[in-house]
Amino acid sequence: MNVIKTVRAGRHASRALIAALLLAAGAMASAPALARSSVVDESTPIVELMPLLLKHEAQLGLTDAQRQALEQFRKDAMPRRVALTQRIRELRGQLRMAILEAAPPARRDELRQQLVQAEQEHLQARERCADFVRSTLTPEQFARVRQWYLDSLP
């Protein structure tokens, strides 16, 4: 009789454990992608939607007006973004060498500040891009792009 009670208690505990695991998995699946972070994340842009828009343009069913607006935004924003990323690469290289060559602390501080400023400008540009995309697409289209982006994170 005690064996039967023990087996039943074990089944109940197993069911409770399975239910708890399923609830936790559901919570994790619906949680923001904050847990999706790795060393690669240091060089991955915080948000980068334009490549996904270009890749999935047909699937999104963009209107002509949406296509034109996105094309104009890319045309206007691309030169500045490219220049900023080039500046960031240059500053990283200069700071790397300044550290390795034991440059005076004032020089390293100056390079760090320039790098932080350039990276902040780049982050703000990416944020403006995401805001523009959100305002240009329908909520359904943006939800699809958002999900594609989250799915692409390492």
mmCIF file of C-alpha atoms in Angstrom:
data_model
loop_
_atom_site.group_PDB
_atom_site.id
_atom_site.type_symbol
_atom_site.label_atom_id
_atom_site.label_comp_id
_atom_site.label_asym_id
_atom_site.label_seq_id
_atom_site.Cartn_x
_atom_site.Cartn_y
_atom_site.Cartn_z
ATOM 1 C CA MET A 1 0.000 0.000 0.000
ATOM 2 C CA ASN A 2 2.836 2.419 0.855
ATOM 3 C CA VAL A 3 4.489 1.598 -2.465
ATOM 4 C CA ILE A 4 1.335 2.655 -4.332
ATOM 5 C CA LYS A 5 1.200 5.935 -2.386
ATOM 6 C CA THR A 6 4.881 6.566 -3.128
ATOM 7 C CA VAL A 7 4.387 5.911 -6.859
ATOM 8 C CA ARG A 8 1.321 8.192 -6.949
ATOM 9 C CA ALA A 9 3.189 10.906 -5.054
ATOM 10 C CA GLY A 10 6.084 10.541 -7.516
ATOM 11 C CA ARG A 11 3.721 10.890 -10.472
ATOM 12 C CA HIS A 12 2.142 13.966 -8.904
ATOM 13 C CA ALA A 13 5.585 15.498 -8.277
ATOM 14 C CA SER A 14 6.635 14.678 -11.851
ATOM 15 C CA ARG A 15 3.501 16.306 -13.246
ATOM 16 C CA ALA A 16 4.070 19.366 -11.077
ATOM 17 C CA LEU A 17 7.688 19.544 -12.219
ATOM 18 C CA ILE A 18 6.688 19.189 -15.880
ATOM 19 C CA ALA A 19 4.016 21.884 -15.469
ATOM 20 C CA ALA A 20 6.536 24.206 -13.812
ATOM 21 C CA LEU A 21 9.058 23.592 -16.597
ATOM 22 C CA LEU A 22 6.446 24.261 -19.263
ATOM 23 C CA LEU A 23 5.425 27.501 -17.564
ATOM 24 C CA ALA A 24 9.050 28.579 -17.287
ATOM 25 C CA ALA A 25 9.690 27.730 -20.939
ATOM 26 C CA GLY A 26 6.640 29.746 -21.958
ATOM 27 C CA ALA A 27 7.781 32.708 -19.895
ATOM 28 C CA MET A 28 11.235 32.507 -21.440
ATOM 29 C CA ALA A 29 9.817 32.294 -24.948
ATOM 30 C CA SER A 30 7.674 35.365 -24.430
ATOM 31 C CA ALA A 31 10.350 37.342 -22.573
ATOM 32 C CA PRO A 32 12.344 39.975 -24.438
ATOM 33 C CA ALA A 33 15.448 38.739 -26.171
ATOM 34 C CA LEU A 34 17.633 40.146 -23.424
ATOM 35 C CA ALA A 35 18.979 36.683 -22.743
ATOM 36 C CA ARG A 36 20.220 36.511 -26.321
ATOM 37 C CA SER A 37 23.593 37.989 -25.743
ATOM 38 C CA SER A 38 27.088 36.778 -26.376
ATOM 39 C CA VAL A 39 30.585 37.984 -27.039
ATOM 40 C CA VAL A 40 29.501 38.511 -30.643
ATOM 41 C CA ASP A 41 26.998 41.041 -29.305
ATOM 42 C CA GLU A 42 29.817 43.511 -28.654
ATOM 43 C CA SER A 43 30.182 44.147 -32.372
ATOM 44 C CA THR A 44 26.598 43.457 -33.453
ATOM 45 C CA PRO A 45 24.544 46.623 -33.938
ATOM 46 C CA ILE A 46 21.901 47.122 -31.268
ATOM 47 C CA VAL A 47 19.272 47.246 -34.028
ATOM 48 C CA GLU A 48 19.823 46.720 -37.751
ATOM 49 C CA LEU A 49 16.593 46.471 -39.732
ATOM 50 C CA MET A 50 17.376 47.690 -43.252
ATOM 51 C CA PRO A 51 19.116 44.493 -44.421
ATOM 52 C CA LEU A 52 16.042 42.515 -43.354
ATOM 53 C CA LEU A 53 13.748 44.909 -45.181
ATOM 54 C CA LEU A 54 15.754 44.463 -48.352
ATOM 55 C CA LYS A 55 15.892 40.689 -47.961
ATOM 56 C CA HIS A 56 12.172 40.261 -47.225
ATOM 57 C CA GLU A 57 10.724 43.133 -49.241
ATOM 58 C CA ALA A 58 8.503 40.855 -51.331
ATOM 59 C CA GLN A 59 7.227 38.983 -48.267
ATOM 60 C CA LEU A 60 6.263 42.244 -46.578
ATOM 61 C CA GLY A 61 4.103 43.411 -49.472
ATOM 62 C CA LEU A 62 5.409 46.976 -49.318
ATOM 63 C CA THR A 63 3.435 49.663 -51.083
ATOM 64 C CA ASP A 64 5.125 51.918 -53.624
ATOM 65 C CA ALA A 65 4.998 54.769 -51.119
ATOM 66 C CA GLN A 66 6.677 52.620 -48.459
ATOM 67 C CA ARG A 67 9.373 51.495 -50.920
ATOM 68 C CA GLN A 68 10.087 55.075 -51.949
ATOM 69 C CA ALA A 69 10.233 56.327 -48.358
ATOM 70 C CA LEU A 70 12.600 53.542 -47.303
ATOM 71 C CA GLU A 71 14.793 54.054 -50.360
ATOM 72 C CA GLN A 72 15.045 57.792 -49.672
ATOM 73 C CA PHE A 73 15.867 57.168 -46.018
ATOM 74 C CA ARG A 74 18.649 54.737 -46.985
ATOM 75 C CA LYS A 75 19.983 57.192 -49.559
ATOM 76 C CA ASP A 76 20.091 59.997 -46.996
ATOM 77 C CA ALA A 77 21.364 57.980 -44.018
ATOM 78 C CA MET A 78 23.868 55.616 -45.638
ATOM 79 C CA PRO A 79 26.784 58.023 -46.202
ATOM 80 C CA ARG A 80 26.711 59.205 -42.575
ATOM 81 C CA ARG A 81 26.400 55.666 -41.214
ATOM 82 C CA VAL A 82 29.284 54.422 -43.347
ATOM 83 C CA ALA A 83 31.436 57.375 -42.262
ATOM 84 C CA LEU A 84 30.590 56.741 -38.606
ATOM 85 C CA THR A 85 31.446 53.054 -38.757
ATOM 86 C CA GLN A 86 34.727 53.891 -40.497
ATOM 87 C CA ARG A 87 35.507 56.488 -37.803
ATOM 88 C CA ILE A 88 34.745 53.945 -35.071
ATOM 89 C CA ARG A 89 37.103 51.416 -36.680
ATOM 90 C CA GLU A 90 39.844 54.046 -36.935
ATOM 91 C CA LEU A 91 39.405 55.158 -33.328
ATOM 92 C CA ARG A 92 39.429 51.577 -32.077
ATOM 93 C CA GLY A 93 42.670 50.967 -33.935
ATOM 94 C CA GLN A 94 44.237 54.155 -32.584
ATOM 95 C CA LEU A 95 43.149 53.354 -29.030
ATOM 96 C CA ARG A 96 44.400 49.784 -29.367
ATOM 97 C CA MET A 97 47.844 51.021 -30.407
ATOM 98 C CA ALA A 98 47.868 53.764 -27.764
ATOM 99 C CA ILE A 99 47.246 51.135 -25.089
ATOM 100 C CA LEU A 100 49.814 48.717 -26.502
ATOM 101 C CA GLU A 101 52.425 51.447 -26.879
ATOM 102 C CA ALA A 102 51.765 52.917 -23.434
ATOM 103 C CA ALA A 103 50.727 56.320 -24.794
ATOM 104 C CA PRO A 104 50.251 59.009 -22.156
ATOM 105 C CA PRO A 105 46.990 58.612 -20.211
ATOM 106 C CA ALA A 106 45.698 61.932 -21.550
ATOM 107 C CA ARG A 107 45.993 60.643 -25.127
ATOM 108 C CA ARG A 108 44.207 57.399 -24.263
ATOM 109 C CA ASP A 109 41.458 59.346 -22.474
ATOM 110 C CA GLU A 110 41.039 61.582 -25.520
ATOM 111 C CA LEU A 111 40.738 58.583 -27.849
ATOM 112 C CA ARG A 112 38.279 56.857 -25.511
ATOM 113 C CA GLN A 113 36.096 59.959 -25.394
ATOM 114 C CA GLN A 114 36.149 60.287 -29.178
ATOM 115 C CA LEU A 115 35.245 56.619 -29.518
ATOM 116 C CA VAL A 116 32.373 56.905 -27.057
ATOM 117 C CA GLN A 117 31.050 59.968 -28.918
ATOM 118 C CA ALA A 118 31.249 58.226 -32.302
ATOM 119 C CA GLU A 119 29.575 55.097 -30.964
ATOM 120 C CA GLN A 120 26.817 57.162 -29.375
ATOM 121 C CA GLU A 121 26.160 58.933 -32.671
ATOM 122 C CA HIS A 122 26.028 55.560 -34.404
ATOM 123 C CA LEU A 123 23.587 54.162 -31.831
ATOM 124 C CA GLN A 124 21.372 57.218 -32.232
ATOM 125 C CA ALA A 125 21.411 56.804 -36.010
ATOM 126 C CA ARG A 126 20.347 53.163 -35.651
ATOM 127 C CA GLU A 127 17.579 54.227 -33.284
ATOM 128 C CA ARG A 128 16.349 56.875 -35.741
ATOM 129 C CA CYS A 129 16.321 54.206 -38.441
ATOM 130 C CA ALA A 130 14.224 51.844 -36.316
ATOM 131 C CA ASP A 131 11.811 54.669 -35.487
ATOM 132 C CA PHE A 132 11.522 55.547 -39.175
ATOM 133 C CA VAL A 133 10.907 51.925 -40.156
ATOM 134 C CA ARG A 134 8.264 51.594 -37.422
ATOM 135 C CA SER A 135 6.493 54.743 -38.639
ATOM 136 C CA THR A 136 6.681 53.694 -42.303
ATOM 137 C CA LEU A 137 5.492 50.106 -42.017
ATOM 138 C CA THR A 138 2.135 48.920 -40.808
ATOM 139 C CA PRO A 139 2.116 47.451 -37.285
ATOM 140 C CA GLU A 140 1.824 43.956 -38.806
ATOM 141 C CA GLN A 141 4.754 44.516 -41.163
ATOM 142 C CA PHE A 142 6.899 45.921 -38.378
ATOM 143 C CA ALA A 143 6.040 42.989 -36.119
ATOM 144 C CA ARG A 144 7.303 40.607 -38.809
ATOM 145 C CA VAL A 145 10.545 42.570 -39.295
ATOM 146 C CA ARG A 146 11.031 42.768 -35.530
ATOM 147 C CA GLN A 147 10.631 39.019 -35.178
ATOM 148 C CA TRP A 148 12.981 38.287 -38.071
ATOM 149 C CA TYR A 149 15.564 40.518 -36.416
ATOM 150 C CA LEU A 150 15.184 38.878 -33.005
ATOM 151 C CA ASP A 151 15.415 35.447 -34.622
ATOM 152 C CA SER A 152 18.667 36.472 -36.313
ATOM 153 C CA LEU A 153 20.450 37.383 -33.085
ATOM 154 C CA PRO A 154 23.210 35.047 -31.947
#
